[in-house]
Amino acid sequence: MAVPGVRLRVPTEEDAYAWHEVFADPEVMEFHGGAAAELSVYEELTARQRKHDAERGFCLWTLLGDSDQVLGFTGAQPWPHAWGPVGEVEIGWRLARGAWGQGYATAAARVAVERVRAAGVERVVAMVDARNERSVAVTRRLGMRRGETFRTPGGEREGICFRLEL
């Protein structure tokens, strides 16, 4: 399989609509609560990513396909929760169902790792639902090592924290 070209951009205001549409797929959201959030959540998230990029030099970038269609996002942000790897920079990815199995997640995550390293970050984590075999495989391809396991508040899901020294 040929590695796809990766094009990442800082999310635009319009990307909130695209993310909302792409993430409306229950398969895409299986390990993220099962359903897309309200549009306002994506509006706030894309705005926060623009701020992260301006202040830190990295964010969750919008991943674009060959025809400039939005395939999802990949990148990094400070871990946003009061549980889990608090104080760490998390690398992550979420792609449209049609982009799965084509190498986009790994290729885009590698670009994101290089950008984060260039911004001066010394290590990243990836929090992955323990059942999400596809994302666990991406962490392996990135050379991440398995760390601690966390349970989400309420204990309904188990997440594995993978670590990578940059």
mmCIF file with all atom_site columns, C-alpha atoms in Angstrom:
data_model
loop_
_atom_site.group_PDB
_atom_site.id
_atom_site.type_symbol
_atom_site.label_atom_id
_atom_site.label_alt_id
_atom_site.label_comp_id
_atom_site.label_asym_id
_atom_site.label_entity_id
_atom_site.label_seq_id
_atom_site.pdbx_PDB_ins_code
_atom_site.Cartn_x
_atom_site.Cartn_y
_atom_site.Cartn_z
_atom_site.occupancy
_atom_site.B_iso_or_equiv
_atom_site.pdbx_formal_charge
_atom_site.auth_seq_id
_atom_site.auth_comp_id
_atom_site.auth_asym_id
_atom_site.auth_atom_id
_atom_site.pdbx_PDB_model_num
ATOM 1   C CA . MET A 1 1   ? 0.000   0.000  0.000  1.00 0.00 ? 1   MET A CA 1
ATOM 2   C CA . ALA A 1 2   ? 1.332   3.424  -0.931 1.00 0.00 ? 2   ALA A CA 1
ATOM 3   C CA . VAL A 1 3   ? 1.580   5.922  1.899  1.00 0.00 ? 3   VAL A CA 1
ATOM 4   C CA . PRO A 1 4   ? -0.876  8.746  1.272  1.00 0.00 ? 4   PRO A CA 1
ATOM 5   C CA . GLY A 1 5   ? 0.254   12.334 1.065  1.00 0.00 ? 5   GLY A CA 1
ATOM 6   C CA . VAL A 1 6   ? -0.573  14.190 4.240  1.00 0.00 ? 6   VAL A CA 1
ATOM 7   C CA . ARG A 1 7   ? -1.909  17.718 4.288  1.00 0.00 ? 7   ARG A CA 1
ATOM 8   C CA . LEU A 1 8   ? -2.662  19.259 7.656  1.00 0.00 ? 8   LEU A CA 1
ATOM 9   C CA . ARG A 1 9   ? -3.985  22.739 8.290  1.00 0.00 ? 9   ARG A CA 1
ATOM 10  C CA . VAL A 1 10  ? -4.973  24.736 11.333 1.00 0.00 ? 10  VAL A CA 1
ATOM 11  C CA . PRO A 1 11  ? -8.742  24.215 11.651 1.00 0.00 ? 11  PRO A CA 1
ATOM 12  C CA . THR A 1 12  ? -10.888 26.936 10.136 1.00 0.00 ? 12  THR A CA 1
ATOM 13  C CA . GLU A 1 13  ? -14.287 28.039 11.389 1.00 0.00 ? 13  GLU A CA 1
ATOM 14  C CA . GLU A 1 14  ? -15.805 26.049 8.504  1.00 0.00 ? 14  GLU A CA 1
ATOM 15  C CA . ASP A 1 15  ? -13.989 22.921 9.687  1.00 0.00 ? 15  ASP A CA 1
ATOM 16  C CA . ALA A 1 16  ? -16.312 22.788 12.704 1.00 0.00 ? 16  ALA A CA 1
ATOM 17  C CA . TYR A 1 17  ? -19.123 21.893 10.277 1.00 0.00 ? 17  TYR A CA 1
ATOM 18  C CA . ALA A 1 18  ? -16.966 19.347 8.455  1.00 0.00 ? 18  ALA A CA 1
ATOM 19  C CA . TRP A 1 19  ? -15.816 17.709 11.711 1.00 0.00 ? 19  TRP A CA 1
ATOM 20  C CA . HIS A 1 20  ? -19.428 17.568 12.893 1.00 0.00 ? 20  HIS A CA 1
ATOM 21  C CA . GLU A 1 21  ? -20.445 15.828 9.651  1.00 0.00 ? 21  GLU A CA 1
ATOM 22  C CA . VAL A 1 22  ? -17.477 13.424 9.543  1.00 0.00 ? 22  VAL A CA 1
ATOM 23  C CA . PHE A 1 23  ? -17.919 12.489 13.203 1.00 0.00 ? 23  PHE A CA 1
ATOM 24  C CA . ALA A 1 24  ? -21.674 11.909 12.878 1.00 0.00 ? 24  ALA A CA 1
ATOM 25  C CA . ASP A 1 25  ? -20.845 8.319  11.847 1.00 0.00 ? 25  ASP A CA 1
ATOM 26  C CA . PRO A 1 26  ? -21.487 5.928  14.770 1.00 0.00 ? 26  PRO A CA 1
ATOM 27  C CA . GLU A 1 27  ? -18.559 3.732  13.649 1.00 0.00 ? 27  GLU A CA 1
ATOM 28  C CA . VAL A 1 28  ? -16.181 6.700  13.821 1.00 0.00 ? 28  VAL A CA 1
ATOM 29  C CA . MET A 1 29  ? -17.498 7.594  17.270 1.00 0.00 ? 29  MET A CA 1
ATOM 30  C CA . GLU A 1 30  ? -17.595 4.035  18.658 1.00 0.00 ? 30  GLU A CA 1
ATOM 31  C CA . PHE A 1 31  ? -14.766 4.768  21.117 1.00 0.00 ? 31  PHE A CA 1
ATOM 32  C CA . HIS A 1 32  ? -15.704 8.439  21.653 1.00 0.00 ? 32  HIS A CA 1
ATOM 33  C CA . GLY A 1 33  ? -19.139 8.191  23.179 1.00 0.00 ? 33  GLY A CA 1
ATOM 34  C CA . GLY A 1 34  ? -20.948 6.645  20.200 1.00 0.00 ? 34  GLY A CA 1
ATOM 35  C CA . ALA A 1 35  ? -22.388 9.808  18.655 1.00 0.00 ? 35  ALA A CA 1
ATOM 36  C CA . ALA A 1 36  ? -21.228 13.154 17.337 1.00 0.00 ? 36  ALA A CA 1
ATOM 37  C CA . ALA A 1 37  ? -21.365 16.046 19.712 1.00 0.00 ? 37  ALA A CA 1
ATOM 38  C CA . GLU A 1 38  ? -23.480 19.111 19.012 1.00 0.00 ? 38  GLU A CA 1
ATOM 39  C CA . LEU A 1 39  ? -22.109 21.504 16.401 1.00 0.00 ? 39  LEU A CA 1
ATOM 40  C CA . SER A 1 40  ? -21.293 24.040 19.126 1.00 0.00 ? 40  SER A CA 1
ATOM 41  C CA . VAL A 1 41  ? -18.797 21.569 20.633 1.00 0.00 ? 41  VAL A CA 1
ATOM 42  C CA . TYR A 1 42  ? -16.892 21.417 17.330 1.00 0.00 ? 42  TYR A CA 1
ATOM 43  C CA . GLU A 1 43  ? -17.080 25.203 16.982 1.00 0.00 ? 43  GLU A CA 1
ATOM 44  C CA . GLU A 1 44  ? -15.448 25.548 20.401 1.00 0.00 ? 44  GLU A CA 1
ATOM 45  C CA . LEU A 1 45  ? -12.943 22.755 19.683 1.00 0.00 ? 45  LEU A CA 1
ATOM 46  C CA . THR A 1 46  ? -11.755 24.246 16.376 1.00 0.00 ? 46  THR A CA 1
ATOM 47  C CA . ALA A 1 47  ? -11.478 27.694 18.009 1.00 0.00 ? 47  ALA A CA 1
ATOM 48  C CA . ARG A 1 48  ? -9.429  26.187 20.851 1.00 0.00 ? 48  ARG A CA 1
ATOM 49  C CA . GLN A 1 49  ? -7.151  24.488 18.312 1.00 0.00 ? 49  GLN A CA 1
ATOM 50  C CA . ARG A 1 50  ? -6.503  27.799 16.534 1.00 0.00 ? 50  ARG A CA 1
ATOM 51  C CA . LYS A 1 51  ? -5.517  29.254 19.907 1.00 0.00 ? 51  LYS A CA 1
ATOM 52  C CA . HIS A 1 52  ? -3.243  26.266 20.680 1.00 0.00 ? 52  HIS A CA 1
ATOM 53  C CA . ASP A 1 53  ? -1.509  26.652 17.321 1.00 0.00 ? 53  ASP A CA 1
ATOM 54  C CA . ALA A 1 54  ? -0.966  30.395 17.852 1.00 0.00 ? 54  ALA A CA 1
ATOM 55  C CA . GLU A 1 55  ? 0.307   29.960 21.424 1.00 0.00 ? 55  GLU A CA 1
ATOM 56  C CA . ARG A 1 56  ? 2.097   26.601 21.287 1.00 0.00 ? 56  ARG A CA 1
ATOM 57  C CA . GLY A 1 57  ? 2.888   25.914 17.628 1.00 0.00 ? 57  GLY A CA 1
ATOM 58  C CA . PHE A 1 58  ? 0.779   22.756 17.537 1.00 0.00 ? 58  PHE A CA 1
ATOM 59  C CA . CYS A 1 59  ? -2.860  21.719 17.688 1.00 0.00 ? 59  CYS A CA 1
ATOM 60  C CA . LEU A 1 60  ? -5.295  19.140 16.369 1.00 0.00 ? 60  LEU A CA 1
ATOM 61  C CA . TRP A 1 61  ? -4.921  19.937 12.674 1.00 0.00 ? 61  TRP A CA 1
ATOM 62  C CA . THR A 1 62  ? -7.557  19.247 10.059 1.00 0.00 ? 62  THR A CA 1
ATOM 63  C CA . LEU A 1 63  ? -6.483  16.360 7.812  1.00 0.00 ? 63  LEU A CA 1
ATOM 64  C CA . LEU A 1 64  ? -7.293  16.911 4.144  1.00 0.00 ? 64  LEU A CA 1
ATOM 65  C CA . GLY A 1 65  ? -7.681  14.314 1.408  1.00 0.00 ? 65  GLY A CA 1
ATOM 66  C CA . ASP A 1 66  ? -6.515  14.548 -2.198 1.00 0.00 ? 66  ASP A CA 1
ATOM 67  C CA . SER A 1 67  ? -9.604  16.535 -3.239 1.00 0.00 ? 67  SER A CA 1
ATOM 68  C CA . ASP A 1 68  ? -9.362  18.901 -0.252 1.00 0.00 ? 68  ASP A CA 1
ATOM 69  C CA . GLN A 1 69  ? -12.133 17.017 1.528  1.00 0.00 ? 69  GLN A CA 1
ATOM 70  C CA . VAL A 1 70  ? -11.891 16.974 5.320  1.00 0.00 ? 70  VAL A CA 1
ATOM 71  C CA . LEU A 1 71  ? -10.916 13.481 6.476  1.00 0.00 ? 71  LEU A CA 1
ATOM 72  C CA . GLY A 1 72  ? -10.826 14.312 10.189 1.00 0.00 ? 72  GLY A CA 1
ATOM 73  C CA . PHE A 1 73  ? -8.022  15.543 12.412 1.00 0.00 ? 73  PHE A CA 1
ATOM 74  C CA . THR A 1 74  ? -4.654  14.587 13.809 1.00 0.00 ? 74  THR A CA 1
ATOM 75  C CA . GLY A 1 75  ? -2.242  16.460 15.982 1.00 0.00 ? 75  GLY A CA 1
ATOM 76  C CA . ALA A 1 76  ? -1.627  17.217 19.609 1.00 0.00 ? 76  ALA A CA 1
ATOM 77  C CA . GLN A 1 77  ? -3.036  19.268 22.445 1.00 0.00 ? 77  GLN A CA 1
ATOM 78  C CA . PRO A 1 78  ? -2.578  19.478 26.184 1.00 0.00 ? 78  PRO A CA 1
ATOM 79  C CA . TRP A 1 79  ? -4.515  16.616 27.807 1.00 0.00 ? 79  TRP A CA 1
ATOM 80  C CA . PRO A 1 80  ? -7.913  18.280 28.361 1.00 0.00 ? 80  PRO A CA 1
ATOM 81  C CA . HIS A 1 81  ? -9.312  16.295 31.322 1.00 0.00 ? 81  HIS A CA 1
ATOM 82  C CA . ALA A 1 82  ? -8.894  16.255 35.106 1.00 0.00 ? 82  ALA A CA 1
ATOM 83  C CA . TRP A 1 83  ? -8.250  12.475 35.008 1.00 0.00 ? 83  TRP A CA 1
ATOM 84  C CA . GLY A 1 84  ? -5.685  10.466 33.060 1.00 0.00 ? 84  GLY A CA 1
ATOM 85  C CA . PRO A 1 85  ? -2.272  11.846 32.069 1.00 0.00 ? 85  PRO A CA 1
ATOM 86  C CA . VAL A 1 86  ? -2.829  15.337 33.477 1.00 0.00 ? 86  VAL A CA 1
ATOM 87  C CA . GLY A 1 87  ? -0.158  17.822 32.396 1.00 0.00 ? 87  GLY A CA 1
ATOM 88  C CA . GLU A 1 88  ? 0.907   15.794 29.352 1.00 0.00 ? 88  GLU A CA 1
ATOM 89  C CA . VAL A 1 89  ? 0.633   16.617 25.649 1.00 0.00 ? 89  VAL A CA 1
ATOM 90  C CA . GLU A 1 90  ? -1.663  14.137 23.932 1.00 0.00 ? 90  GLU A CA 1
ATOM 91  C CA . ILE A 1 91  ? -1.300  13.144 20.303 1.00 0.00 ? 91  ILE A CA 1
ATOM 92  C CA . GLY A 1 92  ? -4.461  11.928 18.652 1.00 0.00 ? 92  GLY A CA 1
ATOM 93  C CA . TRP A 1 93  ? -6.327  11.232 15.456 1.00 0.00 ? 93  TRP A CA 1
ATOM 94  C CA . ARG A 1 94  ? -9.912  10.707 14.367 1.00 0.00 ? 94  ARG A CA 1
ATOM 95  C CA . LEU A 1 95  ? -10.705 9.973  10.751 1.00 0.00 ? 95  LEU A CA 1
ATOM 96  C CA . ALA A 1 96  ? -13.765 9.592  8.555  1.00 0.00 ? 96  ALA A CA 1
ATOM 97  C CA . ARG A 1 97  ? -14.782 5.970  8.031  1.00 0.00 ? 97  ARG A CA 1
ATOM 98  C CA . GLY A 1 98  ? -13.907 6.213  4.318  1.00 0.00 ? 98  GLY A CA 1
ATOM 99  C CA . ALA A 1 99  ? -10.282 7.083  5.189  1.00 0.00 ? 99  ALA A CA 1
ATOM 100 C CA . TRP A 1 100 ? -9.683  4.019  7.381  1.00 0.00 ? 100 TRP A CA 1
ATOM 101 C CA . GLY A 1 101 ? -7.234  1.353  6.289  1.00 0.00 ? 101 GLY A CA 1
ATOM 102 C CA . GLN A 1 102 ? -5.373  3.590  3.842  1.00 0.00 ? 102 GLN A CA 1
ATOM 103 C CA . GLY A 1 103 ? -2.446  4.646  6.027  1.00 0.00 ? 103 GLY A CA 1
ATOM 104 C CA . TYR A 1 104 ? -3.707  8.172  6.718  1.00 0.00 ? 104 TYR A CA 1
ATOM 105 C CA . ALA A 1 105 ? -3.753  7.878  10.522 1.00 0.00 ? 105 ALA A CA 1
ATOM 106 C CA . THR A 1 106 ? -0.157  6.691  10.798 1.00 0.00 ? 106 THR A CA 1
ATOM 107 C CA . ALA A 1 107 ? 1.206   9.014  8.103  1.00 0.00 ? 107 ALA A CA 1
ATOM 108 C CA . ALA A 1 108 ? -0.571  12.053 9.589  1.00 0.00 ? 108 ALA A CA 1
ATOM 109 C CA . ALA A 1 109 ? 0.450   11.122 13.148 1.00 0.00 ? 109 ALA A CA 1
ATOM 110 C CA . ARG A 1 110 ? 4.100   10.916 12.034 1.00 0.00 ? 110 ARG A CA 1
ATOM 111 C CA . VAL A 1 111 ? 3.870   14.432 10.574 1.00 0.00 ? 111 VAL A CA 1
ATOM 112 C CA . ALA A 1 112 ? 2.207   15.619 13.790 1.00 0.00 ? 112 ALA A CA 1
ATOM 113 C CA . VAL A 1 113 ? 4.987   14.070 15.910 1.00 0.00 ? 113 VAL A CA 1
ATOM 114 C CA . GLU A 1 114 ? 7.601   15.939 13.864 1.00 0.00 ? 114 GLU A CA 1
ATOM 115 C CA . ARG A 1 115 ? 5.707   19.221 14.202 1.00 0.00 ? 115 ARG A CA 1
ATOM 116 C CA . VAL A 1 116 ? 5.293   18.776 17.945 1.00 0.00 ? 116 VAL A CA 1
ATOM 117 C CA . ARG A 1 117 ? 8.990   17.915 18.313 1.00 0.00 ? 117 ARG A CA 1
ATOM 118 C CA . ALA A 1 118 ? 9.858   21.065 16.326 1.00 0.00 ? 118 ALA A CA 1
ATOM 119 C CA . ALA A 1 119 ? 7.691   23.063 18.772 1.00 0.00 ? 119 ALA A CA 1
ATOM 120 C CA . GLY A 1 120 ? 9.927   21.884 21.619 1.00 0.00 ? 120 GLY A CA 1
ATOM 121 C CA . VAL A 1 121 ? 7.743   19.171 23.162 1.00 0.00 ? 121 VAL A CA 1
ATOM 122 C CA . GLU A 1 122 ? 9.886   16.400 24.668 1.00 0.00 ? 122 GLU A CA 1
ATOM 123 C CA . ARG A 1 123 ? 7.281   13.607 24.924 1.00 0.00 ? 123 ARG A CA 1
ATOM 124 C CA . VAL A 1 124 ? 3.702   12.846 23.979 1.00 0.00 ? 124 VAL A CA 1
ATOM 125 C CA . VAL A 1 125 ? 1.056   10.440 25.156 1.00 0.00 ? 125 VAL A CA 1
ATOM 126 C CA . ALA A 1 126 ? -1.818  8.814  23.292 1.00 0.00 ? 126 ALA A CA 1
ATOM 127 C CA . MET A 1 127 ? -4.870  7.782  25.289 1.00 0.00 ? 127 MET A CA 1
ATOM 128 C CA . VAL A 1 128 ? -6.570  4.938  23.454 1.00 0.00 ? 128 VAL A CA 1
ATOM 129 C CA . ASP A 1 129 ? -9.697  3.020  24.370 1.00 0.00 ? 129 ASP A CA 1
ATOM 130 C CA . ALA A 1 130 ? -8.482  -0.496 25.221 1.00 0.00 ? 130 ALA A CA 1
ATOM 131 C CA . ARG A 1 131 ? -10.912 -1.981 22.674 1.00 0.00 ? 131 ARG A CA 1
ATOM 132 C CA . ASN A 1 132 ? -9.740  0.247  19.793 1.00 0.00 ? 132 ASN A CA 1
ATOM 133 C CA . GLU A 1 133 ? -7.389  -2.147 17.997 1.00 0.00 ? 133 GLU A CA 1
ATOM 134 C CA . ARG A 1 134 ? -6.921  0.178  15.007 1.00 0.00 ? 134 ARG A CA 1
ATOM 135 C CA . SER A 1 135 ? -5.608  3.034  17.152 1.00 0.00 ? 135 SER A CA 1
ATOM 136 C CA . VAL A 1 136 ? -3.474  0.688  19.248 1.00 0.00 ? 136 VAL A CA 1
ATOM 137 C CA . ALA A 1 137 ? -1.880  -0.440 15.952 1.00 0.00 ? 137 ALA A CA 1
ATOM 138 C CA . VAL A 1 138 ? -1.114  3.203  15.061 1.00 0.00 ? 138 VAL A CA 1
ATOM 139 C CA . THR A 1 139 ? 0.645   3.690  18.407 1.00 0.00 ? 139 THR A CA 1
ATOM 140 C CA . ARG A 1 140 ? 2.794   0.624  17.653 1.00 0.00 ? 140 ARG A CA 1
ATOM 141 C CA . ARG A 1 141 ? 3.717   1.950  14.205 1.00 0.00 ? 141 ARG A CA 1
ATOM 142 C CA . LEU A 1 142 ? 4.736   5.241  15.845 1.00 0.00 ? 142 LEU A CA 1
ATOM 143 C CA . GLY A 1 143 ? 7.038   3.375  18.233 1.00 0.00 ? 143 GLY A CA 1
ATOM 144 C CA . MET A 1 144 ? 5.050   4.328  21.338 1.00 0.00 ? 144 MET A CA 1
ATOM 145 C CA . ARG A 1 145 ? 5.372   2.215  24.471 1.00 0.00 ? 145 ARG A CA 1
ATOM 146 C CA . ARG A 1 146 ? 2.448   1.063  26.545 1.00 0.00 ? 146 ARG A CA 1
ATOM 147 C CA . GLY A 1 147 ? 2.144   2.851  29.871 1.00 0.00 ? 147 GLY A CA 1
ATOM 148 C CA . GLU A 1 148 ? -0.501  2.927  32.555 1.00 0.00 ? 148 GLU A CA 1
ATOM 149 C CA . THR A 1 149 ? -4.183  2.119  32.217 1.00 0.00 ? 149 THR A CA 1
ATOM 150 C CA . PHE A 1 150 ? -6.915  4.547  33.249 1.00 0.00 ? 150 PHE A CA 1
ATOM 151 C CA . ARG A 1 151 ? -10.636 4.144  33.756 1.00 0.00 ? 151 ARG A CA 1
ATOM 152 C CA . THR A 1 152 ? -12.863 6.960  32.610 1.00 0.00 ? 152 THR A CA 1
ATOM 153 C CA . PRO A 1 153 ? -14.856 8.780  35.294 1.00 0.00 ? 153 PRO A CA 1
ATOM 154 C CA . GLY A 1 154 ? -17.711 6.460  36.179 1.00 0.00 ? 154 GLY A CA 1
ATOM 155 C CA . GLY A 1 155 ? -15.491 3.505  35.256 1.00 0.00 ? 155 GLY A CA 1
ATOM 156 C CA . GLU A 1 156 ? -17.370 2.599  32.079 1.00 0.00 ? 156 GLU A CA 1
ATOM 157 C CA . ARG A 1 157 ? -14.319 2.522  29.759 1.00 0.00 ? 157 ARG A CA 1
ATOM 158 C CA . GLU A 1 158 ? -10.682 1.556  30.071 1.00 0.00 ? 158 GLU A CA 1
ATOM 159 C CA . GLY A 1 159 ? -8.026  3.652  28.354 1.00 0.00 ? 159 GLY A CA 1
ATOM 160 C CA . ILE A 1 160 ? -4.414  2.741  27.758 1.00 0.00 ? 160 ILE A CA 1
ATOM 161 C CA . CYS A 1 161 ? -1.845  5.517  27.918 1.00 0.00 ? 161 CYS A CA 1
ATOM 162 C CA . PHE A 1 162 ? 0.914   5.054  25.335 1.00 0.00 ? 162 PHE A CA 1
ATOM 163 C CA . ARG A 1 163 ? 4.083   7.168  25.606 1.00 0.00 ? 163 ARG A CA 1
ATOM 164 C CA . LEU A 1 164 ? 6.700   8.404  23.152 1.00 0.00 ? 164 LEU A CA 1
ATOM 165 C CA . GLU A 1 165 ? 9.889   10.305 23.990 1.00 0.00 ? 165 GLU A CA 1
ATOM 166 C CA . LEU A 1 166 ? 10.679  12.838 21.275 1.00 0.00 ? 166 LEU A CA 1
#
